[in-house]
Amino acid sequence: MRSLPYWRLSGFYFFYFAVIGAFAPYWSLYLQSLGFSALQIGVLMSLLLFTRIFSPAAWGWLADHMGKRVRVVQIAAASGLLSFCGFFLGESFAWVFFVMLSMSFFWSASLPLMEAITLSHLGERTDKYGRIRSWGSVGFVLAVVGIGYFLQSVEIIWLLWIILGLKFGILIFSYQIPEKEIINYTAGLHTVRQICLRPEVMAFLIASLLMLFAHGAYYTFFSIYLVEHGYDKGFVGWLWATGVICEIGIFFIMPWLMRHFSLKHILIFSFACAILRFLLIGQGVEWPLNIVFAQVLHAATYGAHHIAAMMVIHQFFHGRHQAKGQAIYTSIAYGLGGALGAISSGYTWDWLGAETTFFISAAAALTGMILIAWKMKPFSHQ
């Protein structure tokens, strides 16, 4: 990997996903400790995703205008750190809403730009992407397990200090990544709008939205759901870690999978695993082995899906459209899909119950799988 800033890119992913490892399982518990209702928690957690609807496009435009993607990542990292400090200043719903909204606006800028930066540094060596991205999963695992045990013996307020330290790590590594020149050659005769209106592209983007919608209840209420059914926080941390450990494994075998299976078939398999996973969580929470197996399926529902999606975006949007394609994918899938999933799960959790909420997640994954099978072409990543 000569000339590739492997460890600097990997270090950024490590701290970025370590923050997610602190947020995804435990932030809802912190919000619950402040006395917020399930609907309020759903609304607050959705802000992390809602800002991805418009923020990536805004930051992507700024990066294109400046011609310096890394500089924009540095600005976002510093601003996100400062915004997070607002949590130490108040605990009312309105204040937490404002701080989460501002922090999320800066937070959502980094990842799509980092994906574009990483793929630019890789060039033709896209098979190395999984190795670099796997360090993000390592950071997630260490954070989710360590924090789970730590919170067994300390007050939940300590979560704020842990996340603050991890955000400093993001800021430090953002200044270690070298800028990569944006090659301004044509991506063909099609505009971004024309590419997005192609049936297979529309099907892929809508299916991606449905996949992240399906995960909305999981990311928002999974920890609360398990704790309410008698699981201790340390075990909950290990359950989250189990999913991401399996995700790391899939990152390393994805080059082999992509040589033997088309991206379409990998995506179909990941959606099928999502259907099974959410049915298991909703119907079998009383049996720990069911929940452990559901977490193993994270390797497919996130790991395989994510890398296959990155390669599909790389195929659909290349050249001068690469960063825009990443922003569009992030906005539609993680932004709109994730936000709708989090907010709707807040409603259904109270009114219809956890079982029905996860059944809706499985139904959304089924719809996404049908779209991929119906409209997408079975091309490879080559």
Short mmCIF file of C-alpha atoms in Angstrom, two decimals:
data_model
loop_
_atom_site.label_atom_id
_atom_site.label_comp_id
_atom_site.label_asym_id
_atom_site.label_seq_id
_atom_site.Cartn_x
_atom_site.Cartn_y
_atom_site.Cartn_z
CA MET A 1 0.00 0.00 0.00
CA ARG A 2 2.84 2.27 -0.90
CA SER A 3 1.90 5.97 -1.13
CA LEU A 4 -1.46 5.16 0.46
CA PRO A 5 -1.95 6.93 3.85
CA TYR A 6 -3.36 3.69 5.25
CA TRP A 7 -2.97 4.32 8.98
CA ARG A 8 -4.06 7.94 8.81
CA LEU A 9 -7.24 7.06 6.97
CA SER A 10 -7.79 4.06 9.25
CA GLY A 11 -7.25 6.20 12.37
CA PHE A 12 -9.97 8.61 11.32
CA TYR A 13 -12.42 5.75 10.73
CA PHE A 14 -11.41 4.25 14.11
CA PHE A 15 -12.38 7.34 16.12
CA TYR A 16 -15.38 8.24 13.95
CA PHE A 17 -17.00 4.86 14.49
CA ALA A 18 -15.89 4.71 18.12
CA VAL A 19 -18.13 7.76 18.62
CA ILE A 20 -20.95 5.85 16.92
CA GLY A 21 -20.16 2.92 19.25
CA ALA A 22 -20.77 5.27 22.17
CA PHE A 23 -23.86 6.91 20.62
CA ALA A 24 -25.81 4.07 19.03
CA PRO A 25 -26.21 1.76 22.05
CA TYR A 26 -26.02 4.20 24.96
CA TRP A 27 -27.18 7.67 23.94
CA SER A 28 -30.83 6.65 24.13
CA LEU A 29 -30.16 5.44 27.70
CA TYR A 30 -28.69 8.85 28.53
CA LEU A 31 -31.76 10.57 27.05
CA GLN A 32 -33.99 8.21 29.03
CA SER A 33 -32.11 9.22 32.21
CA LEU A 34 -33.16 12.82 31.51
CA GLY A 35 -36.81 11.76 31.73
CA PHE A 36 -37.69 11.96 28.02
CA SER A 37 -40.51 9.81 26.59
CA ALA A 38 -40.07 7.19 23.85
CA LEU A 39 -41.42 9.63 21.27
CA GLN A 40 -39.06 12.39 22.44
CA ILE A 41 -36.12 9.96 22.31
CA GLY A 42 -37.14 8.88 18.82
CA VAL A 43 -37.30 12.50 17.66
CA LEU A 44 -33.92 13.36 19.21
CA MET A 45 -32.19 10.27 17.81
CA SER A 46 -33.69 10.99 14.39
CA LEU A 47 -31.81 14.31 14.30
CA LEU A 48 -28.55 12.38 13.85
CA LEU A 49 -30.08 11.05 10.64
CA PHE A 50 -32.40 13.90 9.62
CA THR A 51 -29.50 16.31 9.08
CA ARG A 52 -28.04 13.80 6.60
CA ILE A 53 -30.90 14.67 4.25
CA PHE A 54 -29.46 18.11 3.45
CA SER A 55 -26.12 18.44 5.26
CA PRO A 56 -23.99 16.19 2.96
CA ALA A 57 -25.14 18.13 -0.11
CA ALA A 58 -24.29 21.45 1.56
CA TRP A 59 -20.86 20.28 2.73
CA GLY A 60 -20.24 18.54 -0.60
CA TRP A 61 -20.93 21.82 -2.42
CA LEU A 62 -18.50 23.61 -0.08
CA ALA A 63 -15.83 20.97 -0.72
CA ASP A 64 -16.29 21.29 -4.50
CA HIS A 65 -16.20 25.08 -4.24
CA MET A 66 -13.01 25.07 -2.15
CA GLY A 67 -11.45 22.15 -4.00
CA LYS A 68 -10.24 20.84 -0.63
CA ARG A 69 -12.24 17.94 0.80
CA VAL A 70 -9.90 17.31 3.74
CA ARG A 71 -10.08 20.96 4.82
CA VAL A 72 -13.87 20.72 4.96
CA VAL A 73 -13.60 17.54 7.06
CA GLN A 74 -11.31 19.42 9.47
CA ILE A 75 -13.77 22.31 9.74
CA ALA A 76 -16.62 19.88 10.40
CA ALA A 77 -14.61 17.96 13.03
CA ALA A 78 -13.72 21.13 14.96
CA SER A 79 -17.26 22.54 14.74
CA GLY A 80 -18.79 19.20 15.77
CA LEU A 81 -16.53 19.07 18.85
CA LEU A 82 -17.50 22.59 19.91
CA SER A 83 -21.20 21.88 19.36
CA PHE A 84 -21.04 18.74 21.49
CA CYS A 85 -19.85 20.79 24.46
CA GLY A 86 -23.36 22.24 24.56
CA PHE A 87 -24.63 19.05 26.22
CA PHE A 88 -22.76 20.07 29.37
CA LEU A 89 -24.77 23.31 29.57
CA GLY A 90 -28.40 22.15 29.80
CA GLU A 91 -30.78 19.17 29.98
CA SER A 92 -34.17 20.50 28.81
CA PHE A 93 -35.75 18.89 25.74
CA ALA A 94 -35.56 22.14 23.75
CA TRP A 95 -31.88 22.65 24.57
CA VAL A 96 -30.90 19.03 23.87
CA PHE A 97 -32.85 19.23 20.59
CA PHE A 98 -30.94 22.38 19.57
CA VAL A 99 -27.52 20.95 20.52
CA MET A 100 -28.17 17.61 18.79
CA LEU A 101 -29.38 19.41 15.67
CA SER A 102 -26.28 21.63 15.46
CA MET A 103 -23.86 18.82 16.33
CA SER A 104 -25.51 16.51 13.79
CA PHE A 105 -25.21 19.11 11.03
CA PHE A 106 -21.42 19.09 11.41
CA TRP A 107 -21.21 15.38 12.24
CA SER A 108 -22.97 14.29 9.05
CA ALA A 109 -20.50 16.20 6.88
CA SER A 110 -17.48 14.01 7.54
CA LEU A 111 -18.29 10.46 6.47
CA PRO A 112 -19.46 10.92 2.83
CA LEU A 113 -16.46 13.20 2.21
CA MET A 114 -14.12 10.68 3.87
CA GLU A 115 -15.56 7.91 1.69
CA ALA A 116 -14.81 10.00 -1.40
CA ILE A 117 -11.32 10.90 -0.07
CA THR A 118 -10.54 7.25 0.70
CA LEU A 119 -11.74 6.00 -2.70
CA SER A 120 -9.72 8.77 -4.38
CA HIS A 121 -6.57 7.66 -2.53
CA LEU A 122 -7.28 4.02 -3.44
CA GLY A 123 -7.73 4.72 -7.14
CA GLU A 124 -7.98 1.33 -8.84
CA ARG A 125 -7.26 -0.54 -5.58
CA THR A 126 -10.87 -0.44 -4.35
CA ASP A 127 -10.50 -3.98 -2.98
CA LYS A 128 -8.41 -2.43 -0.16
CA TYR A 129 -11.38 -0.33 0.99
CA GLY A 130 -12.66 -3.04 3.35
CA ARG A 131 -9.33 -3.24 5.21
CA ILE A 132 -9.29 0.51 5.88
CA ARG A 133 -12.96 0.65 6.79
CA SER A 134 -12.58 -2.34 9.13
CA TRP A 135 -10.64 -0.12 11.57
CA GLY A 136 -13.84 1.85 12.04
CA SER A 137 -15.51 -1.37 13.13
CA VAL A 138 -12.63 -2.10 15.53
CA GLY A 139 -13.14 1.34 17.09
CA PHE A 140 -16.87 0.65 17.39
CA VAL A 141 -16.30 -2.71 19.10
CA LEU A 142 -13.79 -1.37 21.62
CA ALA A 143 -16.05 1.57 22.44
CA VAL A 144 -19.28 -0.39 22.71
CA VAL A 145 -17.82 -3.13 24.94
CA GLY A 146 -15.64 -0.88 27.09
CA ILE A 147 -18.37 1.69 27.66
CA GLY A 148 -20.93 -1.03 28.41
CA TYR A 149 -18.84 -2.34 31.29
CA PHE A 150 -17.80 1.14 32.42
CA LEU A 151 -21.42 2.27 32.69
CA GLN A 152 -22.16 -0.66 34.99
CA SER A 153 -20.24 1.08 37.78
CA VAL A 154 -20.59 4.83 37.02
CA GLU A 155 -23.38 7.28 36.33
CA ILE A 156 -24.59 7.65 32.73
CA ILE A 157 -23.36 11.29 32.72
CA TRP A 158 -19.83 9.92 32.20
CA LEU A 159 -20.89 9.04 28.66
CA LEU A 160 -20.59 12.73 27.77
CA TRP A 161 -16.92 12.85 28.79
CA ILE A 162 -16.09 9.65 26.90
CA ILE A 163 -17.65 10.94 23.67
CA LEU A 164 -15.87 14.28 24.10
CA GLY A 165 -12.50 12.48 24.23
CA LEU A 166 -13.32 10.39 21.15
CA LYS A 167 -14.30 13.52 19.24
CA PHE A 168 -10.87 14.95 20.02
CA GLY A 169 -9.44 11.84 18.32
CA ILE A 170 -11.47 12.59 15.18
CA LEU A 171 -10.17 16.16 15.14
CA ILE A 172 -6.53 15.07 15.56
CA PHE A 173 -6.66 12.51 12.74
CA SER A 174 -8.49 14.91 10.41
CA TYR A 175 -5.28 16.96 10.41
CA GLN A 176 -3.15 13.89 9.54
CA ILE A 177 -4.87 13.03 6.25
CA PRO A 178 -3.22 14.39 3.08
CA GLU A 179 -5.38 16.15 0.52
CA LYS A 180 -5.98 14.24 -2.71
CA GLU A 181 -6.32 16.23 -5.90
CA ILE A 182 -9.82 16.08 -7.36
CA ILE A 183 -9.50 14.88 -10.94
CA ASN A 184 -11.88 17.01 -12.96
CA TYR A 185 -12.41 14.76 -15.96
CA THR A 186 -15.82 14.09 -17.44
CA ALA A 187 -17.96 11.26 -16.12
CA GLY A 188 -19.60 10.77 -19.48
CA LEU A 189 -22.42 12.60 -21.19
CA HIS A 190 -24.88 12.22 -18.31
CA THR A 191 -25.64 14.77 -15.63
CA VAL A 192 -26.16 13.73 -11.99
CA ARG A 193 -29.91 14.21 -12.45
CA GLN A 194 -29.95 11.96 -15.52
CA ILE A 195 -28.01 9.27 -13.64
CA CYS A 196 -30.41 9.43 -10.67
CA LEU A 197 -33.44 9.05 -12.97
CA ARG A 198 -32.19 5.77 -14.44
CA PRO A 199 -34.56 2.98 -13.22
CA GLU A 200 -31.80 0.84 -11.69
CA VAL A 201 -30.33 3.84 -9.85
CA MET A 202 -33.73 4.91 -8.52
CA ALA A 203 -34.46 1.34 -7.41
CA PHE A 204 -31.10 1.13 -5.63
CA LEU A 205 -31.55 4.47 -3.84
CA ILE A 206 -35.13 3.69 -2.73
CA ALA A 207 -34.07 0.20 -1.57
CA SER A 208 -31.20 1.76 0.39
CA LEU A 209 -33.67 4.16 2.01
CA LEU A 210 -35.83 1.17 3.01
CA MET A 211 -32.82 -0.70 4.47
CA LEU A 212 -31.92 2.25 6.71
CA PHE A 213 -35.61 2.80 7.55
CA ALA A 214 -35.71 -0.84 8.67
CA HIS A 215 -32.75 -0.23 11.00
CA GLY A 216 -34.39 2.85 12.59
CA ALA A 217 -36.03 0.96 15.47
CA TYR A 218 -32.87 -1.10 16.02
CA TYR A 219 -30.54 1.89 16.36
CA THR A 220 -33.03 3.85 18.48
CA PHE A 221 -34.55 1.30 20.85
CA PHE A 222 -32.52 -1.95 20.75
CA SER A 223 -30.60 -1.21 23.98
CA ILE A 224 -33.73 -0.01 25.81
CA TYR A 225 -35.61 -3.08 24.53
CA LEU A 226 -32.97 -5.48 25.87
CA VAL A 227 -32.56 -3.75 29.24
CA GLU A 228 -36.35 -3.82 29.73
CA HIS A 229 -36.24 -7.59 29.13
CA GLY A 230 -33.64 -8.15 31.82
CA TYR A 231 -30.35 -7.97 29.92
CA ASP A 232 -27.59 -6.09 31.78
CA LYS A 233 -25.69 -3.25 30.10
CA GLY A 234 -22.43 -5.22 29.88
CA PHE A 235 -24.14 -8.00 27.94
CA VAL A 236 -25.91 -5.42 25.77
CA GLY A 237 -22.48 -4.01 24.91
CA TRP A 238 -21.27 -7.47 23.91
CA LEU A 239 -24.33 -7.97 21.74
CA TRP A 240 -23.58 -4.76 19.84
CA ALA A 241 -19.93 -5.81 19.63
CA THR A 242 -20.86 -9.26 18.28
CA GLY A 243 -22.56 -7.68 15.30
CA VAL A 244 -19.61 -5.45 14.52
CA ILE A 245 -17.03 -8.23 15.03
CA CYS A 246 -18.92 -10.21 12.38
CA GLU A 247 -18.99 -7.04 10.27
CA ILE A 248 -15.17 -6.84 10.45
CA GLY A 249 -14.96 -10.42 9.21
CA ILE A 250 -17.19 -9.68 6.22
CA PHE A 251 -15.04 -6.65 5.33
CA PHE A 252 -12.05 -8.94 4.88
CA ILE A 253 -13.85 -11.58 2.81
CA MET A 254 -15.80 -9.12 0.64
CA PRO A 255 -13.07 -9.05 -2.07
CA TRP A 256 -13.53 -12.83 -2.45
CA LEU A 257 -17.32 -12.52 -2.41
CA MET A 258 -17.26 -9.80 -5.07
CA ARG A 259 -15.13 -12.02 -7.31
CA HIS A 260 -17.68 -14.85 -7.08
CA PHE A 261 -21.02 -13.05 -6.80
CA SER A 262 -22.50 -9.98 -8.46
CA LEU A 263 -23.20 -6.89 -6.39
CA LYS A 264 -26.92 -7.42 -7.05
CA HIS A 265 -26.86 -10.89 -5.50
CA ILE A 266 -24.87 -9.65 -2.48
CA LEU A 267 -27.46 -6.91 -1.94
CA ILE A 268 -30.38 -9.34 -2.24
CA PHE A 269 -28.75 -11.61 0.34
CA SER A 270 -28.20 -8.71 2.73
CA PHE A 271 -31.88 -7.70 2.50
CA ALA A 272 -32.98 -11.30 3.10
CA CYS A 273 -30.82 -11.41 6.23
CA ALA A 274 -32.38 -8.13 7.40
CA ILE A 275 -35.88 -9.64 7.13
CA LEU A 276 -34.83 -12.61 9.26
CA ARG A 277 -32.89 -10.44 11.72
CA PHE A 278 -35.74 -8.09 12.60
CA LEU A 279 -38.24 -10.93 12.89
CA LEU A 280 -35.89 -12.67 15.34
CA ILE A 281 -35.45 -9.51 17.43
CA GLY A 282 -39.19 -8.80 17.53
CA GLN A 283 -40.37 -12.35 18.16
CA GLY A 284 -37.56 -13.95 20.16
CA VAL A 285 -36.13 -11.43 22.62
CA GLU A 286 -36.67 -13.89 25.53
CA TRP A 287 -34.08 -16.29 24.09
CA PRO A 288 -30.50 -14.91 24.23
CA LEU A 289 -29.29 -17.26 21.47
CA ASN A 290 -31.89 -15.80 19.10
CA ILE A 291 -30.62 -12.29 19.82
CA VAL A 292 -26.98 -13.38 19.43
CA PHE A 293 -27.77 -14.91 16.02
CA ALA A 294 -29.66 -11.77 15.04
CA GLN A 295 -26.50 -9.80 15.82
CA VAL A 296 -24.37 -12.16 13.72
CA LEU A 297 -26.62 -11.23 10.80
CA HIS A 298 -25.29 -7.66 11.14
CA ALA A 299 -22.39 -8.90 9.00
CA ALA A 300 -24.81 -9.01 6.07
CA THR A 301 -27.38 -6.34 6.92
CA TYR A 302 -24.72 -3.67 7.46
CA GLY A 303 -21.27 -4.99 6.48
CA ALA A 304 -22.00 -6.67 3.15
CA HIS A 305 -24.70 -4.14 2.29
CA HIS A 306 -22.44 -1.16 3.01
CA ILE A 307 -19.47 -2.29 0.92
CA ALA A 308 -21.69 -3.48 -1.95
CA ALA A 309 -23.51 -0.13 -1.84
CA MET A 310 -20.20 1.79 -1.92
CA MET A 311 -19.12 -0.19 -4.99
CA VAL A 312 -22.50 0.38 -6.68
CA ILE A 313 -22.23 4.14 -6.04
CA HIS A 314 -18.68 4.00 -7.40
CA GLN A 315 -20.10 2.43 -10.59
CA PHE A 316 -23.07 4.75 -10.99
CA PHE A 317 -21.28 7.99 -10.06
CA HIS A 318 -17.66 8.20 -11.12
CA GLY A 319 -15.19 10.86 -12.16
CA ARG A 320 -16.42 14.35 -11.37
CA HIS A 321 -19.70 12.94 -10.00
CA GLN A 322 -18.12 10.72 -7.32
CA ALA A 323 -18.47 13.06 -4.31
CA LYS A 324 -21.97 14.09 -5.41
CA GLY A 325 -22.99 10.43 -5.66
CA GLN A 326 -21.75 9.78 -2.12
CA ALA A 327 -23.70 12.81 -0.86
CA ILE A 328 -26.90 11.72 -2.66
CA TYR A 329 -26.63 8.18 -1.29
CA THR A 330 -25.99 9.41 2.26
CA SER A 331 -28.81 11.95 2.09
CA ILE A 332 -31.41 9.50 0.80
CA ALA A 333 -30.41 6.33 2.66
CA TYR A 334 -28.93 7.43 5.98
CA GLY A 335 -30.65 10.81 6.04
CA LEU A 336 -34.23 10.38 4.87
CA GLY A 337 -34.46 6.62 5.44
CA GLY A 338 -32.79 6.65 8.85
CA ALA A 339 -34.75 9.67 10.09
CA LEU A 340 -38.11 8.27 8.98
CA GLY A 341 -37.24 4.95 10.61
CA ALA A 342 -36.27 6.56 13.92
CA ILE A 343 -39.31 8.87 14.08
CA SER A 344 -41.87 6.26 13.01
CA SER A 345 -40.45 3.75 15.48
CA GLY A 346 -40.96 6.33 18.22
CA TYR A 347 -44.68 6.37 17.39
CA THR A 348 -45.15 2.63 16.85
CA TRP A 349 -43.09 1.68 19.92
CA ASP A 350 -45.62 3.33 22.27
CA TRP A 351 -48.81 2.68 20.30
CA LEU A 352 -48.27 -0.73 18.68
CA GLY A 353 -45.48 -2.26 20.74
CA ALA A 354 -41.94 -3.50 20.05
CA GLU A 355 -43.02 -6.69 18.26
CA THR A 356 -45.05 -4.81 15.65
CA THR A 357 -42.33 -2.18 15.27
CA PHE A 358 -39.71 -4.78 14.32
CA PHE A 359 -42.24 -6.52 12.04
CA ILE A 360 -42.59 -3.22 10.15
CA SER A 361 -38.78 -3.16 9.87
CA ALA A 362 -38.82 -6.65 8.33
CA ALA A 363 -41.55 -5.59 5.87
CA ALA A 364 -39.48 -2.57 4.78
CA ALA A 365 -36.47 -4.85 4.15
CA LEU A 366 -38.66 -7.21 2.10
CA THR A 367 -39.83 -4.30 -0.08
CA GLY A 368 -36.22 -3.21 -0.63
CA MET A 369 -35.20 -6.73 -1.62
CA ILE A 370 -38.01 -6.90 -4.20
CA LEU A 371 -36.87 -3.59 -5.72
CA ILE A 372 -33.26 -4.76 -6.05
CA ALA A 373 -34.29 -8.11 -7.55
CA TRP A 374 -36.69 -6.43 -9.99
CA LYS A 375 -34.73 -3.46 -11.30
CA MET A 376 -30.99 -3.74 -10.69
CA LYS A 377 -28.56 -5.24 -13.16
CA PRO A 378 -26.26 -8.00 -11.82
CA PHE A 379 -22.98 -6.20 -12.57
CA SER A 380 -19.76 -6.88 -10.65
CA HIS A 381 -17.55 -4.30 -8.96
CA GLN A 382 -14.92 -4.60 -11.67
#
